[in-house]
Every structure is written in structure tokens, then in C-alpha cells.
Amino acid sequence: MLPRFQPSPRCSLSLILSLVFCYLTLMAGGLAKASADQKQQRPNILFIFTDDHASHAMSCYGSKVNQTPNLDRIAREGMLFNNCFCTNSICGPSRAVILTGKHSHLNGFKQNGNKFDGSQQTFPKILRKNGYQTAIVGKWHLATQPTGFDYSEILVGQGPYYNPPMIRNGERVKHVGYTTDIITDLALDYLKNSRDPNKPFMLMFQHKAPHRNWQPGPKYLHMYDDVTIPEPDNLFDNYEGRGTAAKQQDMTIAKTMTAFDLKLTPPRNLTPEQLAVWNAAYEPKNEAFRKANLKGKDLVRWKYQRYMKDYLRCVASVDDNVGRMLDYLEKTGLAKNTIVIYSSDQGFYLGDHGWFDKRFMYEESYRMPFLVRWPGIIKPGSVNDDLVSNLDFAETFLDLAGAPIPDDMQGVSLVPLFKGNAGKWRDSLYYHYYEFYNNRRSAHMVRRHNGVRTKRYKLIDFYNLGEWELYDLEKDPREMKNVYADPEYAQVVTDLKAELKRLQTQYKVPDDTGSVEKDPPSLYLKPRNSGAAQKKKKPARKN
């Protein structure tokens, strides 16, 4: 019989320590792998953003003028927000608010023509620090180069609808084709070939369309040719019951649209092949228009039809390309862990009040479309009526990624709304528009104003005019009658003025009163689209 081995106490201790060390090593490796897996499971974020897409040109929002089946798909499989609003209804400022989570007066981009300070804190920078890949493709429109992105390929300024020059990671490149298609091609190429599949991504996929001057792609040049687009009931609004600002603007379909807007003059940057296709579509229609020699309301109606058909043709291309992206996510399995968000920088007037463009705090341009699909979290077909804003987007993206939200951001995360357990939510929103000058014309000549909106009421202060407007949105959703001076609303006015003041204090808004004269020289300069800015004869003032 062999003798039994009797380990020494010292040997037993060494063996035990070795076993413990091996166990801890295995545990640490397992925890590290679990942590890595957890990081990889953080959701991808796809932010699809357009320019000037009014929610009332989306069938999921009840459009009476078009169908948007791919956008409807996001709403059907996710959540539709009925009350999403911008803080400043104009392209660049809206984008700056989204990047920073701060109002225009704090992020430094109050109006188009400003330059975005790329050194400041933005949500893409914070996402990068927390392990996300960040990319932006398409429209940027902030005058400086993007910062905080691993990859960027952006339009130069507004960018054209055809054959866009772009800036890829700081280097200028040229593309040939239709811009909406090209931007989608680039976004898909990034997802297929440029990203690290072991890291979550945040892709800002941003279209120029349907921004002015609404040039349709080759596929849709004949769409709606045999259709009459329904007119809004206030296409011939005379602005009675509104204030000075509504009368002084320069954004009417009747007077402001140019030959380029109306496609009476073709685009200047088309290839010979593109121009031939364009002229074949538009010249027969234009010849019929010239022969008709329309006047008065008939001319306005023709302009409305031309504008709306071109706008909706551009929207149709956007919808198609959103469908291409959604199909790719499904095909590759990325859809399961990718949050898809669709929005636009503000709304737009589709003949409402006789207008196009945006800027005013009135509903059509103030309201933003906002759709969110988050598989496994958001209940399909959900509808939310809470007051939300583009001020909330940065905080939401950070919360979705599990990244810290800086205390100096001014919005709130919408993730609790996605999950259906928000609890008490905000009761009001603040708005401020700045782009109006003393001695030079601004685009569309909309007076500076701020305001507050609740679920039912909207109070607007045209502070350099000394005029207030109040709308009861329950009784007057089209905002046709200012009831500020109606005694029935005296208490509402008092309450809303107090709320406006509270919000201005909360958001640290400087007083802009007196920044522009009540009756400035800029009002008497010719519009830029009528030739060189020359002084018009100043009308005699009434006593």
C-alpha cells in the first residue's frame, strides 16, 4: 500500500490561495465580458432629420394632401408625439438647440448667419466620451465645421437639390445625382462599411428636403400632375384680428415667390441630361400657364398648386429614402437594437394664412413632427400629447445611451415618456425668435417675438412693437382671432404673463426689448428677390 500524501500546512495554504486566485480571475473575466456585452447592448440611435417638413404633410398626422407610408411605419411601430414644438422656428437655430440642449441665447446661434461655436459642449461629444461612435451625414447649416463626430459628410451651406458639393471630414468632394438619394447612399455606406460593429452608433441622417425651393427628383417630376391639392380654408387670409407683424411679413404665396420657386426658370446646376428631363416635365405646364394669363385669385391658386405639388414631391422622395433605411435595418438585424427617431427642424406653412416659410410662433411653423420607434420598450401605435420640445432632444439622446446629462442643459429627457411612466410633466413651453433688423431686410421680415404655450393657450409678445396676441387654441385652432383684449380672457393673460416671466427667469433670457425700432428703416427697403435693396418711398404716417 502506498503511503497517503499529507500536505504540509504551508503547501495547503499555497494551494488554497492558487485556487482563490484562479476563481477571482475567472470572475473578473466574466464580469468584464458581461460589462462589454452590456456596452454592446446599449441601443444604436438613428436620428432622421429633415428641413421644413410640416407635420400636416404626413399621413400619420392626418394629412389631407399626401401619403407618407414609410414615416407612418415608424409611427405605427412606435410613438407619435402630437405636441412637439421648436424653441426658435428657423433652420440653424433649431439645429444648435438640438446639439446643445440650450436655448439660442445661450448656445450663441440666434439666427441664420450666425456661426456655431464648435468648441462648446454638445451631446455628440458626450456620447463619444461614453463609448459611442458618432456620425453626421447631410445638412448641417451651422457655418462652421462639425465637431464631436467620428465621421461627417455635410452639405455646403443649404446645399442644392441636385449634384451637391459636400465636405467629407474636412475635405471637399463632389457628387452627381439627386441630393436626397445621395445623402441616403452615404448614410447606408457608413452603416455598412465605416462603423465599428462592436460599438453602438449615433447617426444623424439629415436631409435638405423639403426646403425651399422644392426641386423634385427625376422619379417624381410628374407626381400630382392630374391632381388638385386641397386649399387651406385661410389661403386668402386678410389678417384681420391679428397684429402688425402678420401684416408686415414677406412670405406670401401671392407676392413673395420667385420664378425659381415656381419653376418658371429651371435650376442652374443641372447636367445636360438632367436639364432635358426637367424641361420635358415643366415646359409644357409653364407654356399652358403663360397662355392662361391668370390674374388675381386665379393666379394665387395656380401658384399654390405649383408650390404644393413640388413640396410634396420632395416629401415623397424623403419618405422613399426613409423606407430604404428602415429596410436595411430590418434586413441586417440592426432594427432590434436601434432607436429610430424622425423629426424636422420646425414646421412650415402650406398655404395656411396665404404663406409659405416658418419663423412665427403660430401653430403650423411652431409645431414639429416627432416619431420614435424603440423595439421592446415603446408600445407600437402609442400616441403622446405631452408638451415636448427640440430643447429635450440632447438630454434624451444621452439618457438613451446611459451617458450623464450635464446640469446646464435646459431640456429634460423624454425617455420616461417613451416608457409610459413620466408622472407629472411640464405645463408650458417658451419660444423666442430673433431674426429681424433695423437697417437691412431679413428673410421674410418676421418681427422679433417671444411667447409661452400651454395645452390650451398661446401668448405672444411682439416686444419691439408693444403688441401682444393671445389665442384660445381650443376654440380657435387656426389662430384667426387675437383675444388678448377680450375681458373674458383677462385672468388668462395675467397668468400667462406671469408664466412667461417665470420661464425667462428659469432659462436666463436677456431682455431684447428695444433691439429694433418699432418702425425701422428696413421696412422700406425692397425685398432682395425684386432686385437690389433700394429704398422705397416711406408712406405717410397716420396721426
Coordinates of C-alpha atoms in Angstrom, one line a residue:
M1 CA 0.0 0.0 0.0
L2 CA 1.3 3.4 -1.0
P3 CA 1.6 5.9 1.8
R4 CA -1.0 8.7 2.0
F5 CA 0.2 12.1 0.9
Q6 CA 0.0 14.5 3.8
P7 CA 0.5 18.1 2.6
S8 CA 2.2 20.5 4.8
P9 CA 0.3 23.4 6.2
R10 CA 2.4 25.7 4.0
C11 CA 1.5 23.6 0.9
S12 CA -2.2 23.6 1.8
L13 CA -2.2 27.4 2.1
S14 CA -0.5 27.8 -1.3
L15 CA -3.0 25.5 -2.9
I16 CA -5.9 27.4 -1.4
L17 CA -4.5 30.8 -2.5
S18 CA -3.9 29.5 -6.0
L19 CA -7.5 28.2 -6.2
V20 CA -8.9 31.5 -4.9
F21 CA -6.7 33.5 -7.4
C22 CA -8.0 31.3 -10.3
Y23 CA -11.6 31.8 -9.2
L24 CA -11.2 35.6 -8.9
T25 CA -9.5 35.7 -12.3
L26 CA -12.4 33.8 -13.8
M27 CA -14.9 36.0 -12.0
A28 CA -13.1 39.2 -13.2
G29 CA -13.0 37.9 -16.8
G30 CA -16.7 37.0 -16.6
L31 CA -17.6 40.4 -15.2
A32 CA -15.5 42.2 -17.9
K33 CA -17.2 40.2 -20.6
A34 CA -20.6 40.9 -19.1
S35 CA -19.7 44.6 -18.9
A36 CA -18.6 44.5 -22.6
D37 CA -21.7 42.7 -23.6
Q38 CA -23.8 45.3 -21.7
K39 CA -22.0 48.1 -23.5
Q40 CA -22.6 46.4 -26.8
Q41 CA -26.3 46.1 -26.0
R42 CA -26.7 49.8 -25.5
P43 CA -29.0 50.9 -28.3
N44 CA -27.9 52.4 -31.5
I45 CA -29.6 55.8 -32.2
L46 CA -30.6 56.8 -35.7
F47 CA -31.8 60.4 -35.9
I48 CA -33.5 61.1 -39.2
F49 CA -34.0 64.9 -39.6
T50 CA -35.4 66.9 -42.4
D51 CA -35.8 70.6 -43.1
D52 CA -39.2 72.4 -43.1
H53 CA -41.3 69.2 -43.1
A54 CA -44.7 70.3 -41.7
S55 CA -46.4 67.6 -39.7
H56 CA -49.6 68.3 -41.6
A57 CA -47.8 66.9 -44.7
M58 CA -47.6 63.5 -43.1
S59 CA -50.4 61.0 -43.3
C60 CA -49.8 59.7 -39.8
Y61 CA -50.6 63.2 -38.6
G62 CA -53.8 63.2 -40.7
S63 CA -52.5 65.0 -43.8
K64 CA -55.2 65.8 -46.3
V65 CA -52.7 66.4 -49.1
N66 CA -50.3 63.4 -49.3
Q67 CA -49.4 59.9 -48.1
T68 CA -46.1 59.0 -46.3
P69 CA -46.2 55.2 -45.8
N70 CA -42.6 54.8 -44.5
L71 CA -42.9 57.6 -42.0
D72 CA -46.3 56.1 -41.0
R73 CA -44.5 52.9 -40.4
I74 CA -42.3 54.5 -37.7
A75 CA -45.5 55.9 -36.0
R76 CA -47.3 52.5 -36.3
E77 CA -44.3 50.6 -34.8
G78 CA -43.5 53.3 -32.2
M79 CA -44.8 56.5 -30.7
L80 CA -46.2 59.6 -32.3
F81 CA -46.0 62.9 -30.5
N82 CA -48.8 65.4 -31.1
N83 CA -47.3 68.3 -29.2
C84 CA -43.6 68.7 -30.1
F85 CA -42.5 72.3 -30.6
C86 CA -39.4 74.2 -31.5
T87 CA -37.8 77.0 -29.4
N88 CA -37.0 79.2 -32.4
S89 CA -38.6 78.4 -35.8
I90 CA -35.7 78.6 -38.2
C91 CA -33.2 76.1 -39.6
G92 CA -29.8 76.9 -38.0
P93 CA -31.0 77.9 -34.5
S94 CA -33.1 74.7 -34.3
R95 CA -30.1 72.6 -35.0
A96 CA -27.9 74.4 -32.5
V97 CA -30.6 73.9 -29.8
I98 CA -30.6 70.2 -30.6
L99 CA -26.8 69.8 -30.4
T100 CA -26.5 71.7 -27.1
G101 CA -29.8 71.3 -25.2
K102 CA -29.7 75.1 -24.6
H103 CA -31.9 78.0 -25.9
S104 CA -30.5 80.2 -28.7
H105 CA -29.3 83.0 -26.4
L106 CA -27.0 80.6 -24.6
N107 CA -25.7 78.5 -27.4
G108 CA -24.9 81.6 -29.4
F109 CA -26.8 80.8 -32.6
K110 CA -29.9 83.0 -32.6
Q111 CA -30.4 83.4 -36.3
N112 CA -29.2 82.1 -39.7
G113 CA -26.0 83.9 -40.5
N114 CA -24.5 83.3 -37.1
K115 CA -21.6 80.8 -36.7
F116 CA -21.9 77.9 -34.4
D117 CA -19.2 77.7 -31.7
G118 CA -18.0 74.1 -32.1
S119 CA -15.8 74.3 -29.0
Q120 CA -18.8 74.2 -26.7
Q121 CA -20.4 71.2 -25.1
T122 CA -22.6 69.1 -27.4
F123 CA -24.3 65.8 -27.0
P124 CA -22.2 64.1 -29.7
K125 CA -19.0 64.9 -27.7
I126 CA -20.5 63.4 -24.6
L127 CA -21.6 60.3 -26.4
R128 CA -18.1 59.8 -27.8
K129 CA -16.6 60.0 -24.3
N130 CA -19.1 57.3 -23.3
G131 CA -18.2 54.8 -26.0
Y132 CA -20.5 55.7 -28.9
Q133 CA -19.5 56.2 -32.5
T134 CA -20.9 59.5 -33.8
A135 CA -21.6 60.4 -37.4
I136 CA -23.5 63.1 -39.3
V137 CA -24.5 62.9 -43.0
G138 CA -26.4 65.5 -44.9
K139 CA -27.4 69.0 -44.0
W140 CA -25.5 70.8 -41.2
H141 CA -26.1 74.5 -41.9
L142 CA -24.2 75.9 -38.9
A143 CA -21.4 77.8 -40.8
T144 CA -18.5 76.1 -39.0
Q145 CA -17.2 72.5 -39.4
P146 CA -18.8 69.8 -37.2
T147 CA -17.0 68.8 -34.0
G148 CA -17.7 65.8 -31.8
F149 CA -18.1 63.3 -34.7
D150 CA -16.0 60.4 -35.8
Y151 CA -17.3 60.8 -39.3
S152 CA -19.1 63.7 -41.1
E153 CA -20.1 64.4 -44.7
I154 CA -22.1 67.5 -44.9
L155 CA -23.7 69.8 -47.5
V156 CA -22.1 73.2 -48.1
G157 CA -24.5 75.7 -46.6
Q158 CA -28.0 75.0 -47.7
G159 CA -26.9 72.7 -50.4
P160 CA -28.6 72.2 -53.8
Y161 CA -31.2 69.6 -54.6
Y162 CA -29.0 68.2 -57.5
N163 CA -25.3 67.4 -57.8
P164 CA -24.2 68.6 -54.3
P165 CA -20.7 69.5 -53.3
M166 CA -20.1 68.2 -49.8
I167 CA -17.4 68.3 -47.1
R168 CA -16.2 64.8 -46.0
N169 CA -14.2 65.0 -42.7
G170 CA -13.0 68.5 -43.7
E171 CA -12.3 67.7 -47.4
R172 CA -14.5 69.0 -50.2
V173 CA -16.0 66.3 -52.5
K174 CA -18.5 66.4 -55.4
H175 CA -21.5 64.1 -56.1
V176 CA -23.7 63.8 -59.1
G177 CA -27.3 62.9 -58.7
Y178 CA -30.4 63.8 -56.6
T179 CA -29.3 65.0 -53.1
T180 CA -32.0 63.1 -51.1
D181 CA -30.8 59.9 -52.7
I182 CA -27.1 60.7 -52.3
I183 CA -27.5 61.5 -48.6
T184 CA -29.2 58.2 -48.0
D185 CA -26.5 56.4 -50.0
L186 CA -23.8 57.9 -47.8
A187 CA -25.7 57.1 -44.6
L188 CA -26.1 53.5 -45.7
D189 CA -22.5 53.3 -46.7
Y190 CA -21.4 54.5 -43.3
L191 CA -23.5 51.8 -41.6
K192 CA -22.3 49.1 -43.9
N193 CA -18.6 49.9 -44.2
S194 CA -17.3 52.6 -41.9
R195 CA -18.5 52.0 -38.4
D196 CA -17.1 49.6 -35.8
P197 CA -19.8 46.8 -35.4
N198 CA -18.6 46.2 -31.8
K199 CA -19.6 49.7 -30.7
P200 CA -23.0 51.4 -30.6
F201 CA -23.6 54.3 -33.0
M202 CA -25.4 57.6 -33.1
L203 CA -26.0 58.6 -36.7
M204 CA -27.6 61.9 -37.6
F205 CA -29.1 61.3 -41.0
Q206 CA -30.2 64.8 -42.2
H207 CA -31.9 65.8 -45.4
K208 CA -32.1 69.1 -47.1
A209 CA -35.6 68.4 -48.4
P210 CA -38.2 69.7 -48.4
H211 CA -36.6 73.1 -48.0
R212 CA -37.2 76.0 -50.5
N213 CA -37.1 75.9 -53.5
W214 CA -38.6 72.4 -53.6
Q215 CA -36.9 70.8 -56.6
P216 CA -38.3 67.3 -57.1
G217 CA -36.2 64.3 -58.0
P218 CA -36.5 62.8 -61.5
K219 CA -38.7 60.0 -60.2
Y220 CA -41.4 62.4 -59.1
L221 CA -41.4 65.2 -61.7
H222 CA -44.9 64.2 -62.8
M223 CA -46.4 63.2 -59.5
Y224 CA -49.7 65.1 -58.8
D225 CA -49.9 66.3 -62.5
D226 CA -53.5 65.2 -62.6
V227 CA -54.4 66.1 -59.0
T228 CA -55.8 69.3 -57.5
I229 CA -54.3 69.8 -54.0
P230 CA -57.0 70.9 -51.5
E231 CA -56.6 74.5 -50.5
P232 CA -56.5 75.6 -46.8
D233 CA -59.5 77.5 -45.7
N234 CA -57.4 80.6 -44.9
L235 CA -55.4 80.7 -48.2
F236 CA -56.8 84.2 -48.7
D237 CA -56.4 85.4 -45.1
N238 CA -56.6 89.2 -44.8
Y239 CA -55.1 89.1 -41.2
E240 CA -58.0 90.9 -39.6
G241 CA -58.0 90.2 -35.9
R242 CA -54.2 89.8 -35.9
G243 CA -51.5 92.4 -35.3
T244 CA -48.9 94.4 -37.2
A245 CA -46.4 91.5 -37.6
A246 CA -48.8 89.3 -39.6
K247 CA -49.4 92.2 -42.0
Q248 CA -45.7 93.2 -42.4
Q249 CA -44.2 89.8 -43.2
D250 CA -42.8 89.0 -46.6
M251 CA -43.7 85.3 -47.1
T252 CA -47.0 85.2 -49.1
I253 CA -47.6 82.9 -51.9
A254 CA -49.2 85.8 -53.7
K255 CA -46.3 88.2 -53.6
T256 CA -43.1 86.7 -52.4
M257 CA -42.5 83.6 -54.5
T258 CA -39.9 83.9 -57.3
A259 CA -39.6 82.4 -60.8
F260 CA -37.2 79.9 -59.4
D261 CA -39.6 78.9 -56.6
L262 CA -42.4 78.4 -59.2
K263 CA -40.1 76.6 -61.7
L264 CA -40.7 79.2 -64.4
T265 CA -36.9 79.3 -64.5
P266 CA -35.0 75.9 -64.4
P267 CA -32.2 75.2 -61.8
R268 CA -28.8 76.4 -62.9
N269 CA -26.7 73.5 -61.8
L270 CA -28.2 70.6 -63.7
T271 CA -26.2 68.3 -66.1
P272 CA -27.4 68.4 -69.7
E273 CA -29.2 65.1 -69.2
Q274 CA -30.9 66.3 -66.0
L275 CA -31.9 69.6 -67.7
A276 CA -33.5 67.7 -70.6
V277 CA -35.6 65.6 -68.2
W278 CA -36.5 68.7 -66.2
N279 CA -37.6 70.8 -69.2
A280 CA -39.7 67.9 -70.6
A281 CA -41.6 67.9 -67.3
Y282 CA -42.1 71.6 -66.7
E283 CA -42.1 73.4 -70.0
P284 CA -45.5 72.1 -71.2
K285 CA -47.0 73.1 -67.9
N286 CA -45.3 76.5 -68.0
E287 CA -46.4 77.1 -71.6
A288 CA -50.0 76.4 -70.5
F289 CA -49.6 78.8 -67.6
R290 CA -48.3 81.6 -69.8
K291 CA -51.2 81.2 -72.3
A292 CA -53.7 81.3 -69.4
N293 CA -52.6 84.8 -68.4
L294 CA -54.0 84.4 -64.9
K295 CA -54.8 87.3 -62.6
G296 CA -55.9 87.9 -59.0
K297 CA -57.1 84.9 -57.0
D298 CA -56.7 82.6 -60.0
L299 CA -53.0 83.4 -60.2
V300 CA -52.6 82.8 -56.4
R301 CA -54.4 79.4 -56.8
W302 CA -52.0 78.4 -59.6
K303 CA -49.0 79.4 -57.5
Y304 CA -50.4 77.4 -54.6
Q305 CA -50.8 74.3 -56.7
R306 CA -47.3 74.6 -58.2
Y307 CA -45.7 75.2 -54.8
M308 CA -47.6 72.4 -53.0
K309 CA -47.0 69.8 -55.7
D310 CA -43.3 70.5 -55.8
Y311 CA -43.1 70.5 -51.9
L312 CA -45.0 67.2 -51.7
R313 CA -42.9 65.6 -54.5
C314 CA -39.8 66.4 -52.4
V315 CA -41.5 64.8 -49.3
A316 CA -42.2 61.7 -51.4
S317 CA -38.5 61.3 -52.1
V318 CA -37.7 61.7 -48.4
D319 CA -40.3 59.1 -47.5
D320 CA -38.9 56.6 -50.1
N321 CA -35.4 57.1 -48.6
V322 CA -36.6 56.6 -45.1
G323 CA -38.0 53.3 -46.3
R324 CA -34.7 52.3 -47.8
M325 CA -33.1 52.9 -44.4
L326 CA -35.8 51.0 -42.4
D327 CA -35.5 48.1 -44.8
Y328 CA -31.7 48.0 -44.3
L329 CA -32.1 47.9 -40.5
E330 CA -34.6 45.0 -40.8
K331 CA -32.5 43.1 -43.3
T332 CA -29.4 43.2 -41.2
G333 CA -31.0 42.7 -37.8
L334 CA -29.9 46.2 -36.6
A335 CA -33.6 47.1 -36.2
K336 CA -33.8 45.1 -33.0
N337 CA -31.4 47.3 -31.1
T338 CA -31.7 50.6 -33.0
I339 CA -33.9 53.5 -31.8
V340 CA -35.3 55.3 -34.9
I341 CA -36.3 59.0 -34.4
Y342 CA -37.8 61.2 -37.1
S343 CA -38.2 64.9 -36.8
S344 CA -37.8 68.2 -38.7
D345 CA -36.2 71.5 -37.6
Q346 CA -39.6 73.2 -37.5
G347 CA -43.0 73.2 -39.3
F348 CA -43.9 75.1 -42.4
Y349 CA -46.9 77.0 -43.9
L350 CA -48.6 75.0 -46.6
G351 CA -50.7 77.9 -47.8
D352 CA -52.0 78.4 -44.3
H353 CA -52.7 82.2 -43.9
G354 CA -51.6 82.5 -47.5
W355 CA -48.0 81.8 -46.5
F356 CA -45.0 79.6 -47.0
D357 CA -41.9 79.5 -44.8
K358 CA -41.9 79.5 -41.0
R359 CA -40.5 81.8 -38.2
F360 CA -43.8 82.8 -36.5
M361 CA -44.9 81.1 -33.3
Y362 CA -48.2 80.3 -35.0
E363 CA -49.0 76.6 -34.9
E364 CA -48.1 75.5 -38.5
S365 CA -44.5 76.6 -38.2
Y366 CA -44.1 76.2 -34.4
R367 CA -45.1 72.5 -34.4
M368 CA -42.5 69.8 -35.2
P369 CA -43.2 66.2 -36.3
F370 CA -41.7 63.8 -33.8
L371 CA -41.8 60.0 -34.2
V372 CA -39.9 57.4 -32.1
R373 CA -39.5 53.7 -32.6
W374 CA -37.8 51.7 -29.8
P375 CA -38.4 47.9 -30.2
G376 CA -39.3 46.2 -27.0
I377 CA -39.7 49.4 -25.0
I378 CA -42.2 51.7 -26.8
K379 CA -45.6 50.1 -27.3
P380 CA -46.4 50.1 -31.0
G381 CA -49.0 52.6 -32.1
S382 CA -48.6 54.8 -29.0
V383 CA -49.6 58.5 -29.1
N384 CA -48.3 61.1 -26.7
D385 CA -49.9 64.5 -26.0
D386 CA -47.4 66.0 -23.6
L387 CA -45.6 69.3 -24.3
V388 CA -42.2 68.4 -25.6
S389 CA -39.5 70.4 -27.5
N390 CA -36.3 70.2 -29.5
L391 CA -34.7 71.5 -26.3
D392 CA -35.2 68.0 -24.9
F393 CA -33.5 66.1 -27.7
A394 CA -29.9 66.3 -26.5
E395 CA -30.9 65.1 -23.0
T396 CA -32.9 62.3 -24.5
F397 CA -30.1 61.0 -26.7
L398 CA -27.7 61.0 -23.6
D399 CA -30.3 59.2 -21.5
L400 CA -30.9 56.6 -24.1
A401 CA -27.1 55.9 -24.2
G402 CA -26.8 55.8 -20.4
A403 CA -24.5 58.8 -20.6
P404 CA -24.5 61.6 -17.9
I405 CA -26.8 64.7 -18.6
P406 CA -25.0 67.9 -17.8
D407 CA -26.7 70.1 -15.3
D408 CA -26.5 73.2 -17.5
M409 CA -28.6 71.6 -20.3
Q410 CA -32.1 73.2 -20.2
G411 CA -34.4 70.5 -21.5
V412 CA -35.5 67.2 -20.0
S413 CA -35.1 63.6 -21.2
L414 CA -38.1 62.2 -23.0
V415 CA -37.2 58.6 -22.1
P416 CA -39.8 58.4 -19.3
L417 CA -42.5 59.3 -21.9
F418 CA -41.2 56.6 -24.2
K419 CA -41.7 54.1 -21.3
G420 CA -45.1 55.5 -20.4
N421 CA -44.2 56.5 -16.8
A422 CA -43.4 60.2 -16.9
G423 CA -45.5 61.2 -13.9
K424 CA -46.0 64.9 -13.7
W425 CA -44.9 66.7 -16.8
R426 CA -44.3 70.4 -17.8
D427 CA -47.3 72.7 -18.3
S428 CA -45.7 75.2 -20.7
L429 CA -43.1 75.9 -23.3
Y430 CA -41.0 79.0 -24.1
Y431 CA -40.4 80.4 -27.6
H432 CA -38.1 83.2 -28.9
Y433 CA -37.5 84.4 -32.5
Y434 CA -34.7 87.0 -33.2
E435 CA -34.1 87.4 -37.0
F436 CA -35.2 90.9 -37.7
Y437 CA -33.1 94.0 -38.2
N438 CA -33.2 97.8 -38.1
N439 CA -31.2 98.8 -41.2
R440 CA -31.4 95.8 -43.5
R441 CA -34.1 93.4 -44.6
S442 CA -34.3 89.9 -43.1
A443 CA -35.6 86.9 -45.0
H444 CA -39.4 87.2 -44.9
M445 CA -39.4 90.1 -42.5
V446 CA -41.0 88.4 -39.4
R447 CA -40.8 90.7 -36.3
R448 CA -38.9 89.5 -33.2
H449 CA -41.2 87.9 -30.6
N450 CA -41.3 85.6 -27.7
G451 CA -44.1 83.7 -26.1
V452 CA -45.5 80.9 -23.9
R453 CA -47.7 78.0 -24.9
T454 CA -49.8 75.7 -22.7
K455 CA -52.0 72.9 -23.8
R456 CA -54.9 75.4 -24.5
Y457 CA -53.5 78.9 -24.8
K458 CA -50.7 80.7 -26.5
L459 CA -49.5 84.2 -25.6
I460 CA -47.1 86.0 -28.0
D461 CA -45.2 89.2 -27.2
F462 CA -44.1 91.2 -30.2
Y463 CA -42.0 93.2 -27.8
N464 CA -40.5 95.8 -30.1
L465 CA -43.9 96.6 -31.4
G466 CA -45.5 96.8 -28.0
E467 CA -48.2 94.3 -29.2
W468 CA -49.5 91.1 -27.6
E469 CA -51.5 88.3 -29.1
L470 CA -53.5 85.6 -27.3
Y471 CA -55.1 82.6 -28.9
D472 CA -57.5 80.1 -27.4
L473 CA -56.4 77.0 -29.3
E474 CA -59.4 75.0 -28.2
K475 CA -61.8 77.5 -29.7
D476 CA -59.6 78.8 -32.5
P477 CA -57.0 76.2 -33.6
R478 CA -56.3 78.1 -36.8
E479 CA -55.4 81.3 -34.8
M480 CA -57.6 83.7 -36.7
K481 CA -58.6 85.9 -33.8
N482 CA -56.4 87.6 -31.2
V483 CA -58.4 87.6 -28.0
Y484 CA -55.8 89.5 -25.9
A485 CA -58.1 92.5 -25.3
D486 CA -61.2 90.4 -24.6
P487 CA -62.2 90.9 -21.0
E488 CA -63.3 87.2 -20.8
Y489 CA -59.5 86.3 -21.0
A490 CA -58.2 88.9 -18.6
Q491 CA -57.2 86.3 -16.0
V492 CA -55.7 84.0 -18.6
V493 CA -53.5 87.0 -19.8
T494 CA -52.4 87.7 -16.2
D495 CA -51.5 84.0 -15.6
L496 CA -49.6 83.6 -18.9
K497 CA -47.6 86.8 -18.4
A498 CA -46.5 85.5 -15.1
E499 CA -45.6 82.1 -16.6
L500 CA -43.7 83.9 -19.4
K501 CA -41.7 85.8 -16.9
R502 CA -41.0 82.6 -14.9
L503 CA -39.7 80.8 -17.9
Q504 CA -37.5 83.7 -18.9
T505 CA -36.0 83.7 -15.4
Q506 CA -35.6 79.9 -15.5
Y507 CA -33.8 80.0 -18.9
K508 CA -31.8 83.2 -18.1
V509 CA -33.2 85.1 -21.1
P510 CA -31.7 88.6 -21.6
D511 CA -34.2 91.4 -22.3
D512 CA -34.2 92.1 -26.0
T513 CA -36.8 94.9 -25.9
G514 CA -35.7 97.9 -27.9
S515 CA -33.3 95.9 -30.1
V516 CA -35.2 97.0 -33.2
E517 CA -37.2 100.2 -33.7
K518 CA -40.9 100.0 -33.8
D519 CA -40.9 101.5 -37.4
P520 CA -37.4 100.6 -38.6
P521 CA -35.8 101.7 -42.0
S522 CA -35.6 98.0 -43.0
L523 CA -39.4 98.0 -43.7
Y524 CA -38.9 100.5 -46.5
L525 CA -36.2 98.6 -48.4
K526 CA -37.1 96.5 -51.5
P527 CA -37.1 92.7 -51.0
R528 CA -33.9 91.0 -52.2
N529 CA -35.9 89.0 -54.7
S530 CA -37.1 92.1 -56.5
G531 CA -33.6 93.4 -57.3
A532 CA -31.0 95.4 -55.4
A533 CA -32.1 96.6 -52.0
Q534 CA -33.2 100.2 -52.6
K535 CA -35.3 102.5 -50.5
K536 CA -39.0 102.5 -51.2
K537 CA -40.9 105.7 -50.6
K538 CA -41.9 105.8 -46.9
P539 CA -45.7 106.0 -46.6
A540 CA -47.1 108.9 -44.6
R541 CA -47.8 108.0 -41.0
K542 CA -51.3 108.3 -39.7
N543 CA -51.9 110.5 -36.8

